[in-house]
Short mmCIF file of C-alpha atoms in Angstrom, two decimals:
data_model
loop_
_atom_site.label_atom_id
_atom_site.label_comp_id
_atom_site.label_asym_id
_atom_site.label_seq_id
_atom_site.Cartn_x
_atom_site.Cartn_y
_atom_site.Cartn_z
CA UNK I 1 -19.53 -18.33 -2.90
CA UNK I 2 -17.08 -18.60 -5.20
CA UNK I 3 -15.27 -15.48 -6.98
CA UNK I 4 -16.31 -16.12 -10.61
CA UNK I 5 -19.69 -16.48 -9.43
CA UNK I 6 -19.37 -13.23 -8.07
CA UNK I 7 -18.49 -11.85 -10.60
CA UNK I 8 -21.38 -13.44 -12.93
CA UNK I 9 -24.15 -12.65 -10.50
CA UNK I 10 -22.53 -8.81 -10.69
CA UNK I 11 -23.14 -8.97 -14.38
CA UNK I 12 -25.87 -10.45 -14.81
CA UNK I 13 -27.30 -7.63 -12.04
CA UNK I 14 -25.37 -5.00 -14.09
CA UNK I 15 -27.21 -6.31 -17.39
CA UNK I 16 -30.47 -5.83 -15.87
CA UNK I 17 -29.39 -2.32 -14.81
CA UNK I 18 -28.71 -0.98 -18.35
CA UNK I 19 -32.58 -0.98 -18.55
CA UNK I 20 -32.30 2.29 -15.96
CA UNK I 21 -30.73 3.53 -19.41
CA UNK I 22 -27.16 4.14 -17.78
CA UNK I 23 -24.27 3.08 -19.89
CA UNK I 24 -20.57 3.44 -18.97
CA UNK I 25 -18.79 5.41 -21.62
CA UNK I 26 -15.65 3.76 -22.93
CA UNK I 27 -12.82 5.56 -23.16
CA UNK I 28 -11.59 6.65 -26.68
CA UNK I 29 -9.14 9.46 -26.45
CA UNK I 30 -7.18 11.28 -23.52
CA UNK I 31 -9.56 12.92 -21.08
CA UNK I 32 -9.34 17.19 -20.64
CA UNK I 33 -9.50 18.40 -17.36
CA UNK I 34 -12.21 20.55 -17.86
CA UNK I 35 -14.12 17.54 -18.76
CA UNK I 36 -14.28 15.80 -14.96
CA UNK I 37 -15.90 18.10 -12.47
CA UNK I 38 -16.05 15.17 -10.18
CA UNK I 39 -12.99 11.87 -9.32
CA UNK I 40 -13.77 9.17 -7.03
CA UNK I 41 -11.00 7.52 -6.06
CA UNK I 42 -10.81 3.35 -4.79
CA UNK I 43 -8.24 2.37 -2.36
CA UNK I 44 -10.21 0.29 0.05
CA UNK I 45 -7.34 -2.59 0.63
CA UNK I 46 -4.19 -2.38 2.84
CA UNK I 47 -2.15 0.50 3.98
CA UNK I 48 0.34 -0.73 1.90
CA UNK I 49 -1.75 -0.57 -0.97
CA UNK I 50 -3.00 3.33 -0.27
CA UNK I 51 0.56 3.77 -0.07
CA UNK I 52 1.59 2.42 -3.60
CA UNK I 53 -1.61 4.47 -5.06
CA UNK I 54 -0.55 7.71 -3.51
CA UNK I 55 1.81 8.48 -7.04
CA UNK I 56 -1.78 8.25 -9.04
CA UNK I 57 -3.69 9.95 -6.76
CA UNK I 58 -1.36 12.80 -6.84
CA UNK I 59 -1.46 12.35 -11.20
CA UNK I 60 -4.92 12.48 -11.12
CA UNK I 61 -5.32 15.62 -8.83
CA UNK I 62 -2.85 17.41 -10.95
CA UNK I 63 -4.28 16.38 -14.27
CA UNK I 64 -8.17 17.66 -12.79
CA UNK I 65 -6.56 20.35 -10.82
CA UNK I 66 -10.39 21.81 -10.51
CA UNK I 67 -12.08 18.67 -9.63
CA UNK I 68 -13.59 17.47 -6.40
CA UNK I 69 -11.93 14.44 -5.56
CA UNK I 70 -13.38 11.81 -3.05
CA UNK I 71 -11.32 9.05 -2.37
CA UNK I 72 -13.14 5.42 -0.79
CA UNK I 73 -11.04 3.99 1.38
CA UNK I 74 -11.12 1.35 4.65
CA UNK I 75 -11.82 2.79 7.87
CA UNK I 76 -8.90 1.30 9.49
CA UNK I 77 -6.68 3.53 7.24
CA UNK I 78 -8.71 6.52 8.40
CA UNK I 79 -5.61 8.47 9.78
CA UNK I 80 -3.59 8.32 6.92
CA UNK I 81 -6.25 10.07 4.83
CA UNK I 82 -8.21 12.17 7.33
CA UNK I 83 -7.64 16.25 6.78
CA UNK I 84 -5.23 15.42 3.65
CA UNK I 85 -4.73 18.48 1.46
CA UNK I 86 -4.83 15.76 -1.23
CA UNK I 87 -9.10 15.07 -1.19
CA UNK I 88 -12.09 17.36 -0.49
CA UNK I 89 -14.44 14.03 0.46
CA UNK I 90 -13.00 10.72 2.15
CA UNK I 91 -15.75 8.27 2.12
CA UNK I 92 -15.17 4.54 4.44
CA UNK I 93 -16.18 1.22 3.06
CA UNK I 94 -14.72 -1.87 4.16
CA UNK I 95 -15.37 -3.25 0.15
CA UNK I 96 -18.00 -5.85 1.29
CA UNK I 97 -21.88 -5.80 -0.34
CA UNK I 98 -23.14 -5.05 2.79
CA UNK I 99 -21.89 -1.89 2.46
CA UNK I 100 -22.66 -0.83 -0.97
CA UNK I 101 -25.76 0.51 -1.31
CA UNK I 102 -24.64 3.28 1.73
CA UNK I 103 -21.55 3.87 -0.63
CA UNK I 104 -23.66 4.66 -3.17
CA UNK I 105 -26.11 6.69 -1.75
CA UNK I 106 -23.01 9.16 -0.29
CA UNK I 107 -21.63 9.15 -4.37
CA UNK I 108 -24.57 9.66 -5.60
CA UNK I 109 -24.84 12.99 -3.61
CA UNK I 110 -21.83 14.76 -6.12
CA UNK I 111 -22.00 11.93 -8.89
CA UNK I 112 -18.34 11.14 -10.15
CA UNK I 113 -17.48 11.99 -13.54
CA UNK I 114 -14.74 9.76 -13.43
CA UNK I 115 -13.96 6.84 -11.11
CA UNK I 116 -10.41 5.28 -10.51
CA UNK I 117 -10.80 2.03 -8.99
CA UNK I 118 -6.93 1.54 -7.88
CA UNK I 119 -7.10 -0.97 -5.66
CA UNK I 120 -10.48 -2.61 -4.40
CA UNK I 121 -12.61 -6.00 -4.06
CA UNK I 122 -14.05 -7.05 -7.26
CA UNK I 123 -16.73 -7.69 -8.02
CA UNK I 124 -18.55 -4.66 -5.46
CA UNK I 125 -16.23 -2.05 -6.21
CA UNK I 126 -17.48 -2.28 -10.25
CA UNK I 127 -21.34 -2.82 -8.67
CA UNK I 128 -20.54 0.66 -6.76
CA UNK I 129 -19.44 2.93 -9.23
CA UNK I 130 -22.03 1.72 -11.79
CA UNK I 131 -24.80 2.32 -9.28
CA UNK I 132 -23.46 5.89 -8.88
CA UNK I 133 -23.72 6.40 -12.19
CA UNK I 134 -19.82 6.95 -13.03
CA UNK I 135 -19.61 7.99 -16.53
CA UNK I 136 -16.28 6.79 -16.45
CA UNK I 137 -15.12 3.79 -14.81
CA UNK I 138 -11.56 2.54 -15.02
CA UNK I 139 -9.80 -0.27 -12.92
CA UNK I 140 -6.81 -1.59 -12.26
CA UNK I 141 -7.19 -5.80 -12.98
CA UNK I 142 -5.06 -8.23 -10.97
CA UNK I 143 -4.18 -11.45 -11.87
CA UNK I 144 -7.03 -13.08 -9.77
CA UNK I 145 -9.62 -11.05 -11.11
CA UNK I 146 -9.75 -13.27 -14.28
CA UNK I 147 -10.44 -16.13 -12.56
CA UNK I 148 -8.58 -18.49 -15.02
CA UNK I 149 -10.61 -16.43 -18.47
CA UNK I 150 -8.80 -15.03 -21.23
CA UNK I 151 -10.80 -12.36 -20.43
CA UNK I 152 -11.79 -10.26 -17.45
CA UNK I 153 -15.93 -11.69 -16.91
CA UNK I 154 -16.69 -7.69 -15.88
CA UNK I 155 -14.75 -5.67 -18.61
CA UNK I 156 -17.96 -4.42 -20.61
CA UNK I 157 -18.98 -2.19 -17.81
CA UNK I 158 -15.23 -0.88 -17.69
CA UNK I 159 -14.51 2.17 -19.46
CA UNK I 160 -11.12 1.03 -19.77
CA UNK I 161 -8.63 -1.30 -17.78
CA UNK I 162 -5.05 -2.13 -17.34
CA UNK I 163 -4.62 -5.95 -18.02
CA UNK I 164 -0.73 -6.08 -17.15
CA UNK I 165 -0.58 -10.11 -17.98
CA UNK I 166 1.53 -8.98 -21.34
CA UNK I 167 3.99 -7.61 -19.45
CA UNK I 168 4.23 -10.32 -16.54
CA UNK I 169 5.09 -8.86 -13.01
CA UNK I 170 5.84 -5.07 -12.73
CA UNK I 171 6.00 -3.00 -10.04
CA UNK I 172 2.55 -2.06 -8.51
CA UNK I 173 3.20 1.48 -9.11
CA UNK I 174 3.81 1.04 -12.73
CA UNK I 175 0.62 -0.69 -13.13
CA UNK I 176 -1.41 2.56 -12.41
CA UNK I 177 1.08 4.54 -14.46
CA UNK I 178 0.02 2.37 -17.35
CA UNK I 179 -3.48 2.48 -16.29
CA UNK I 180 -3.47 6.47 -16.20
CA UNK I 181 -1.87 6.24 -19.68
CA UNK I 182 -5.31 5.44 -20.97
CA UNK I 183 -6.67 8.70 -20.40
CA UNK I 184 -3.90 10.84 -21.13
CA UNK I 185 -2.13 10.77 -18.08
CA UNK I 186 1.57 10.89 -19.21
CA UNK I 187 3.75 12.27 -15.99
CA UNK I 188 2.82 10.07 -13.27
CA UNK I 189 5.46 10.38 -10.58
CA UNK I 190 7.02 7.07 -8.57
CA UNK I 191 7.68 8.42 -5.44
CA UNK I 192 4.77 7.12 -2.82
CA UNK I 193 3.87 10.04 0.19
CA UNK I 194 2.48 9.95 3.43
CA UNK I 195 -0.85 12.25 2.80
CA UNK I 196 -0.77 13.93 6.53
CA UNK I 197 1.19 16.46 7.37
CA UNK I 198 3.81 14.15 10.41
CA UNK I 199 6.38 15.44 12.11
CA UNK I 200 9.29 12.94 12.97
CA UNK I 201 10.11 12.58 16.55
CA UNK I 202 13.25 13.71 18.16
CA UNK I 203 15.62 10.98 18.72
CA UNK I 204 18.98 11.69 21.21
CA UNK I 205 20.72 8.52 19.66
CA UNK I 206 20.80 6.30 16.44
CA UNK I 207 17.59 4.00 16.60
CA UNK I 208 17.05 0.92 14.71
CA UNK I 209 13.74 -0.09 14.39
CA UNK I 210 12.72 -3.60 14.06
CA UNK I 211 9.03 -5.02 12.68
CA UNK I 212 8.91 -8.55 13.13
CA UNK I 213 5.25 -9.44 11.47
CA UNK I 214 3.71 -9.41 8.41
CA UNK I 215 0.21 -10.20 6.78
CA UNK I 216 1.19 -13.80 6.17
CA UNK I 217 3.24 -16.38 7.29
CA UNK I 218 5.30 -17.12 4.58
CA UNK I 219 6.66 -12.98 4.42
CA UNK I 220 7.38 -13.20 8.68
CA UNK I 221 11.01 -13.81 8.80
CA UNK I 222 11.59 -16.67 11.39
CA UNK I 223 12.22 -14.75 15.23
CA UNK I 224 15.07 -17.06 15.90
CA UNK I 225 17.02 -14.94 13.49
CA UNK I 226 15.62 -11.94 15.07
CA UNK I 227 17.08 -13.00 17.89
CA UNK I 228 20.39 -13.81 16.26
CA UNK I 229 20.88 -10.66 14.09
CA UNK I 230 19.26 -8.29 17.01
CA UNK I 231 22.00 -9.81 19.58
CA UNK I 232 24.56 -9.23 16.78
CA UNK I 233 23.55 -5.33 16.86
CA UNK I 234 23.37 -5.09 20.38
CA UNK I 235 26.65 -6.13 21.28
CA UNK I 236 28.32 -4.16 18.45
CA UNK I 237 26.61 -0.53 18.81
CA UNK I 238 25.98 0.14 22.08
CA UNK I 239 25.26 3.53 21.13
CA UNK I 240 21.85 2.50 18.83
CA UNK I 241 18.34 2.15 20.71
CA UNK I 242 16.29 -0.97 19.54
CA UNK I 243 12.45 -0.42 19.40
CA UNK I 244 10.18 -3.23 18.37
CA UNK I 245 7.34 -1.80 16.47
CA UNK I 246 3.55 -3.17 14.96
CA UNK I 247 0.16 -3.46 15.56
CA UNK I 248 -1.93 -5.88 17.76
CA UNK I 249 -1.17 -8.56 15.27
CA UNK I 250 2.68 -8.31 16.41
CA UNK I 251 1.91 -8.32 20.12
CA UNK I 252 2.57 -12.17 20.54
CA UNK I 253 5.31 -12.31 18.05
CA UNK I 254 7.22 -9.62 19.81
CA UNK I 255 6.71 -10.90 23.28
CA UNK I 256 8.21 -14.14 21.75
CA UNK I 257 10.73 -12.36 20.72
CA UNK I 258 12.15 -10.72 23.66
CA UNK I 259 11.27 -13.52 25.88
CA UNK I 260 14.12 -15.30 23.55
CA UNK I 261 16.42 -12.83 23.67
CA UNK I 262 16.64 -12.70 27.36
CA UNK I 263 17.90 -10.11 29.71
CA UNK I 264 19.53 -8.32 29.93
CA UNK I 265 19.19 -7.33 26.64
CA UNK I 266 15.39 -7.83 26.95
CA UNK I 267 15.16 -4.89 29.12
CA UNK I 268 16.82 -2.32 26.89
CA UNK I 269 14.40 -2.73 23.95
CA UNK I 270 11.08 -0.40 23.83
CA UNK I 271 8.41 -2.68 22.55
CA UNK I 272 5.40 -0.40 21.17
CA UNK I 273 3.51 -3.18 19.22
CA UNK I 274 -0.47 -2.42 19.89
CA UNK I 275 0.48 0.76 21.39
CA UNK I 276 0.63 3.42 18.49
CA UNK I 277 -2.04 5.07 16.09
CA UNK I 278 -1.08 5.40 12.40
CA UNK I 279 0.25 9.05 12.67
CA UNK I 280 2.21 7.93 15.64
CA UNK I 281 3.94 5.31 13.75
CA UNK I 282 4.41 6.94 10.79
CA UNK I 283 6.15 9.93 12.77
CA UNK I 284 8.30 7.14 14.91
CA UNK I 285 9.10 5.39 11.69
CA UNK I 286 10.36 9.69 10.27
CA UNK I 287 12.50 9.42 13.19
CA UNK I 288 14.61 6.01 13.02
CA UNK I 289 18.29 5.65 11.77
CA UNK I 290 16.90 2.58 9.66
CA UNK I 291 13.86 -0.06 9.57
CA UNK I 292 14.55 -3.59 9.80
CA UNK I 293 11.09 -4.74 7.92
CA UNK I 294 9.42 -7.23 5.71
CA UNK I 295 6.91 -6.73 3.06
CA UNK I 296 4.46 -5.38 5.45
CA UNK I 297 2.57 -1.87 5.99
CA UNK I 298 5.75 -0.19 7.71
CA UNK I 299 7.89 -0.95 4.69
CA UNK I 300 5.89 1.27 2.37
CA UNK I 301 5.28 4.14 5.27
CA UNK I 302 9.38 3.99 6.17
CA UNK I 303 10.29 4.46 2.17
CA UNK I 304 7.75 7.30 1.82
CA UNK I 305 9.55 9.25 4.83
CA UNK I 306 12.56 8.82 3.12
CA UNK I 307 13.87 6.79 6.59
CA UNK I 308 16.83 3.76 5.40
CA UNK I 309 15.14 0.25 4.48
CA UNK I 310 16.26 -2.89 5.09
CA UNK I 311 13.67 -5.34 3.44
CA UNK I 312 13.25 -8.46 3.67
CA UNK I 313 11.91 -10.73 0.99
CA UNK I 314 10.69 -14.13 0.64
CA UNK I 315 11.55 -14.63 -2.92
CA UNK I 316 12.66 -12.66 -6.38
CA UNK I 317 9.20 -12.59 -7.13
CA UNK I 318 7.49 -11.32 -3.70
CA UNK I 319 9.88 -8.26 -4.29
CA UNK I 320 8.77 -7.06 -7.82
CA UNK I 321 5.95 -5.75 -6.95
CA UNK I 322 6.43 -3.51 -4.23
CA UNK I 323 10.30 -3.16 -3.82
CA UNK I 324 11.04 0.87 -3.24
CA UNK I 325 10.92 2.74 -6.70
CA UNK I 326 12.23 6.37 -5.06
CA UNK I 327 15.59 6.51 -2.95
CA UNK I 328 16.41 2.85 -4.28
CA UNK I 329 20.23 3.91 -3.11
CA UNK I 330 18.58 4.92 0.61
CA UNK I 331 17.43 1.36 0.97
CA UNK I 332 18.67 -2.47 1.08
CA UNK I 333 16.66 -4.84 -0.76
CA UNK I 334 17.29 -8.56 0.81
CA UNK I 335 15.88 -11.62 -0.99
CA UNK I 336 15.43 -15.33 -0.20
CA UNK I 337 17.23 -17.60 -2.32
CA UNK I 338 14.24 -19.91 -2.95
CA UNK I 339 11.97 -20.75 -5.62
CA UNK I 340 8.77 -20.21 -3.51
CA UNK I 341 7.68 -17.50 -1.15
CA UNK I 342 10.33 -19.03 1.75
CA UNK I 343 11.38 -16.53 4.05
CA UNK I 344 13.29 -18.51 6.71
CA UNK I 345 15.61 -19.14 3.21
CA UNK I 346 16.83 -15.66 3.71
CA UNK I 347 20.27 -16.47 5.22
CA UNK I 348 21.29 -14.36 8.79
CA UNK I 349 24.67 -13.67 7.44
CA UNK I 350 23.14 -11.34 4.61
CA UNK I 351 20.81 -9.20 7.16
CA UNK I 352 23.65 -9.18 9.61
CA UNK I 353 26.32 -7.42 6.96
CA UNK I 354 22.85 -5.12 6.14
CA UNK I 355 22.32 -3.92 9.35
CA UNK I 356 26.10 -3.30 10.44
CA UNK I 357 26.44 -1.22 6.53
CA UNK I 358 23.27 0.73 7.76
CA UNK I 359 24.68 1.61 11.01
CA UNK I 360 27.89 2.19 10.57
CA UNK I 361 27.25 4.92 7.39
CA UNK I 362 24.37 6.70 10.22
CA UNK I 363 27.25 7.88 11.93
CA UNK I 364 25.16 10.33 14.04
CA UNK I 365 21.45 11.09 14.21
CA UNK I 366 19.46 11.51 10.40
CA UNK I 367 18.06 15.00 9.93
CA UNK I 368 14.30 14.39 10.45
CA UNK I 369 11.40 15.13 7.78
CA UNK I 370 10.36 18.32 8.11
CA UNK I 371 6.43 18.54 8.84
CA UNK I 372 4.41 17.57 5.70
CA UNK I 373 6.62 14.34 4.83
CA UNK I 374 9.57 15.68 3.16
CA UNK I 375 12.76 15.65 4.66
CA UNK I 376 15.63 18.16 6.04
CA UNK I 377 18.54 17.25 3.76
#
């Protein structure tokens, strides 16, 4: 099924629901905080994504400091979210239909004043917070969502949205600062957080981490140059430990990897793709002299703990969006000289003079974050 017939099956259901007498109010002035006894909060996408929302969730908690705030999210980002200080309720849904009507049913139990769909699948994350009766509803539109329309199909059960098309491609994070804008939210911060309290590990020498995947093709840098700049590093600072890093996705890619490299080099890299939880990554990331990374997961966990950067991007435009908005001087933005998303354009020479400025200015082990994500400076 196509997406714009989603999204007109959603409102024709929707229609027939206004007979139940519920009707979203629209927003027409800046919302008090004594006003909201109850947020729900969407994030039910990638950990990058929960990452980039983390600056509006922490606007929104400050704004309704008395609020209960439940925050929907994807199982698979369970750890991240899981005993935060930052919600009372963490409800899982994977953003298919087949999980809605459960969704609902667990709203429905506090009913949201206000819901803040950040980031979510259209059009079931709309269906969701109209079936639990959100009295306000406000979303966060991507390009995609309006399906080639001048207009987004599902706006009149939106109390309010953020269409960023006037203002072309911004960074993610200043999307839900304008969003927020709409109901009076004037002082959200740009600085993403980890919402766990981690604990970086101890590390006896400099450590470079290097993540060699990402969630599609065209963002994986080729592992030939791996190879090339990883050799490069090896041979010039014997003193810094390599450690591959990922999830089971990376497994093969990493295995590739070494298997290129050869020994004996081979056998002083720790490979610990597949073999970490969330918190454990998160706290290995807290602990590295720098990240080699593309625009993948990692990225966004190693600028929140405030570890160096090195990112990799496949073009200008891949990196407006989610390039680092806190630190920027902590971090090394790298970008492919090509018109389309072409990562193997990204020349070795420019990671190679990266890496060796990243190293050579870590010229003994970083303080580490101090428990709760900030770190020891």
């Amino acid at each position: 099924m196509s997406k714009l017939l989603k999204q007109r099956l959603a409102a024709l259901f929707m229609d027939v629901y206004k007979l139940s007498g519920f009707r979203v109010k629209k927003i027409t002035r800046p919302l008090e905080a004594g006003e909201i006894r109850t947020v729900a909060i969407y994030s039910t996408t990638a950990l990058g994504d929960l990452l980039l929302n983390t600056p509006a969730i922490v606007a929104i908690k400050k704004h309704f400091p008395a609020a209960k705030i439940i925050l929907v999210v994807n199982k698979r980002n369970a750890q991240l979210v899981e005993n935060s200080d930052l919600f009372d309720d963490v409800l899982f849904w994977n953003g298919k239909v087949n999980g809605v009507l459960r969704l609902v049913k667990a709203l429905r139990r506090d009913k949201p004043d206000a819901t803040f769909i950040l980031h979510s699948h259209t059009p079931y994350d709309i269906i969701a917070a109209t079936l639990s009766r959100s009295d306000i509803i406000l979303k966060d539109i991507y390009l995609n969502d309006y399906q080639g329309h001048d207009t987004f199909i599902l706006n009149r059960f939106l109390s309010g949205h953020y269409d960023h098309r006037g203002d072309g491609f911004i960074p993610v994070i200043s999307q839900k600062s304008k969003l927020l804008k709409l109901i009076g939210i004037d002082d959200m911060p740009t600085d993403m957080i980890i919402p766990f309290s981690y604990k970086a590990e101890k590390c006896a020498r400099r450590t470079l981490g290097v993540h060699l995947g990402a969630s599609s093709g065209e963002r994986c840098w080729p592992i030939e140059n791996f190879v090339t700049v990883i050799r490069r590093v090896m041979q010039t600072f014997s003193d810094v430990d390599i450690v591959l890093l990922g999830g089971p996705g990376e497994v093969e890619r990493n295995r590739q990897f070494l298997t290129l490299l050869g020994e004996p080099l081979a056998a002083r890299i720790t490979d610990l793709a597949g073999k970490t939880s969330l918190k454990q990554l998160t706290e290995k990331i807290a602990s590295l002299t720098c990240l080699l990374v593309g625009d993948t997961g990692p990225m966004h966990i190693s600028i929140a703990v405030r570890t160096p950067t090195i990112i990799m991007f496949p073009s200008l435009r891949a990196s407006v969006g989610t390039r680092p908005q806190q630190d920027q001087a902590r971090h090394q933005v790298l970008i492919a000289r090509s018109e389309k998303d072409n990562m193997a354009a990204l020349d070795v020479d420019s990671v190679n003079v990266a890496l060796f400025n990243a190293l050579s200015s870590a010229t003994s082990v970083e303080n580490a974050p101090a428990a709760g994500g900030s770190r020891v400076s």
